[in-house]
Amino acid sequence: MAKKQRKISIRIDENMAEQLMELGKSEKSTNLSGSARTAIEKGLGMREGWEKRQEMQKLIYEINKIGVNINQIVKDHNSKIYSIGDKEKLNFLLEQVIEKLENIKNMITEENKNGNIKVEKIKGK
């Protein structure tokens, strides 16, 4: 986060102060200044999609972990120590990857419909 160097002063009524503090509580802000910054960031669209981006990062991380498991199974297969249980585990893991990729696709599609992201088609070689 950037260092806060500018100071501004504004006057607000009690009702707005209470609303800012309520917003701060929901955003885990501890003071009125933090609540005001949160409100400004939201108003400027700086926090839009933040939760979805975090969720997408989590899904990508889970897919990577599944990929590690798949690589271990493939290594065992190539070493001729592949079992029926490995085949079942591989099928289960691949189903998980497909499910998580579908979740990511749905999130991107929803964000695209809302106009929050621009999706460009990647051209293959």
PDB file of C-alpha atoms in Angstrom, residues 36-93:
ATOM      1  CA  ALA A  36     -13.469   7.073   4.776  1.00  0.00           C
ATOM      2  CA  ARG A  37     -10.584   5.676   2.695  1.00  0.00           C
ATOM      3  CA  THR A  38     -12.547   2.451   2.169  1.00  0.00           C
ATOM      4  CA  ALA A  39     -15.621   4.410   1.055  1.00  0.00           C
ATOM      5  CA  ILE A  40     -13.516   6.469  -1.363  1.00  0.00           C
ATOM      6  CA  GLU A  41     -11.814   3.367  -2.775  1.00  0.00           C
ATOM      7  CA  LYS A  42     -15.170   1.688  -3.307  1.00  0.00           C
ATOM      8  CA  GLY A  43     -16.583   4.838  -4.879  1.00  0.00           C
ATOM      9  CA  LEU A  44     -13.637   5.007  -7.266  1.00  0.00           C
ATOM     10  CA  GLY A  45     -14.009   1.324  -8.123  1.00  0.00           C
ATOM     11  CA  MET A  46     -10.628   0.444  -6.649  1.00  0.00           C
ATOM     12  CA  ARG A  47     -12.027  -2.522  -4.694  1.00  0.00           C
ATOM     13  CA  GLU A  48     -14.406  -3.878  -7.311  1.00  0.00           C
ATOM     14  CA  GLY A  49     -13.882  -7.538  -7.885  1.00  0.00           C
ATOM     15  CA  TRP A  50     -11.251  -7.799  -5.155  1.00  0.00           C
ATOM     16  CA  GLU A  51     -13.006 -10.713  -3.489  1.00  0.00           C
ATOM     17  CA  LYS A  52     -13.447 -12.484  -6.825  1.00  0.00           C
ATOM     18  CA  ARG A  53      -9.780 -11.985  -7.681  1.00  0.00           C
ATOM     19  CA  GLN A  54      -8.830 -13.515  -4.326  1.00  0.00           C
ATOM     20  CA  GLU A  55     -11.159 -16.439  -4.943  1.00  0.00           C
ATOM     21  CA  MET A  56      -9.698 -16.938  -8.421  1.00  0.00           C
ATOM     22  CA  GLN A  57      -6.166 -16.890  -6.966  1.00  0.00           C
ATOM     23  CA  LYS A  58      -7.238 -19.554  -4.467  1.00  0.00           C
ATOM     24  CA  LEU A  59      -8.697 -21.715  -7.243  1.00  0.00           C
ATOM     25  CA  ILE A  60      -5.534 -21.339  -9.313  1.00  0.00           C
ATOM     26  CA  TYR A  61      -3.446 -22.353  -6.285  1.00  0.00           C
ATOM     27  CA  GLU A  62      -5.628 -25.435  -5.767  1.00  0.00           C
ATOM     28  CA  ILE A  63      -5.291 -26.371  -9.443  1.00  0.00           C
ATOM     29  CA  ASN A  64      -1.501 -26.094  -9.143  1.00  0.00           C
ATOM     30  CA  LYS A  65      -1.514 -28.381  -6.095  1.00  0.00           C
ATOM     31  CA  ILE A  66      -3.646 -30.902  -7.987  1.00  0.00           C
ATOM     32  CA  GLY A  67      -1.183 -30.644 -10.874  1.00  0.00           C
ATOM     33  CA  VAL A  68       1.642 -31.660  -8.529  1.00  0.00           C
ATOM     34  CA  ASN A  69      -0.327 -34.781  -7.559  1.00  0.00           C
ATOM     35  CA  ILE A  70      -0.995 -35.575 -11.209  1.00  0.00           C
ATOM     36  CA  ASN A  71       2.707 -35.210 -12.019  1.00  0.00           C
ATOM     37  CA  GLN A  72       3.579 -37.661  -9.230  1.00  0.00           C
ATOM     38  CA  ILE A  73       1.116 -40.215 -10.613  1.00  0.00           C
ATOM     39  CA  VAL A  74       2.474 -39.782 -14.149  1.00  0.00           C
ATOM     40  CA  LYS A  75       6.022 -40.207 -12.835  1.00  0.00           C
ATOM     41  CA  ASP A  76       4.981 -43.473 -11.155  1.00  0.00           C
ATOM     42  CA  HIS A  77       3.340 -44.586 -14.392  1.00  0.00           C
ATOM     43  CA  ASN A  78       6.480 -43.866 -16.372  1.00  0.00           C
ATOM     44  CA  SER A  79       8.509 -45.793 -13.775  1.00  0.00           C
ATOM     45  CA  LYS A  80       6.174 -48.806 -14.208  1.00  0.00           C
ATOM     46  CA  ILE A  81       4.917 -48.610 -10.607  1.00  0.00           C
ATOM     47  CA  TYR A  82       1.418 -47.497 -11.621  1.00  0.00           C
ATOM     48  CA  SER A  83      -1.532 -49.129  -9.834  1.00  0.00           C
ATOM     49  CA  ILE A  84      -5.293 -49.254 -10.294  1.00  0.00           C
ATOM     50  CA  GLY A  85      -5.611 -46.939  -7.269  1.00  0.00           C
ATOM     51  CA  ASP A  86      -3.381 -44.425  -9.051  1.00  0.00           C
ATOM     52  CA  LYS A  87      -5.706 -44.544 -12.060  1.00  0.00           C
ATOM     53  CA  GLU A  88      -8.741 -43.872  -9.856  1.00  0.00           C
ATOM     54  CA  LYS A  89      -6.920 -41.047  -8.065  1.00  0.00           C
ATOM     55  CA  LEU A  90      -5.867 -39.560 -11.400  1.00  0.00           C
ATOM     56  CA  ASN A  91      -9.470 -39.590 -12.655  1.00  0.00           C
ATOM     57  CA  PHE A  92     -10.647 -37.953  -9.405  1.00  0.00           C
ATOM     58  CA  LEU A  93      -7.968 -35.248  -9.619  1.00  0.00           C
TER      59      LEU A  93
END
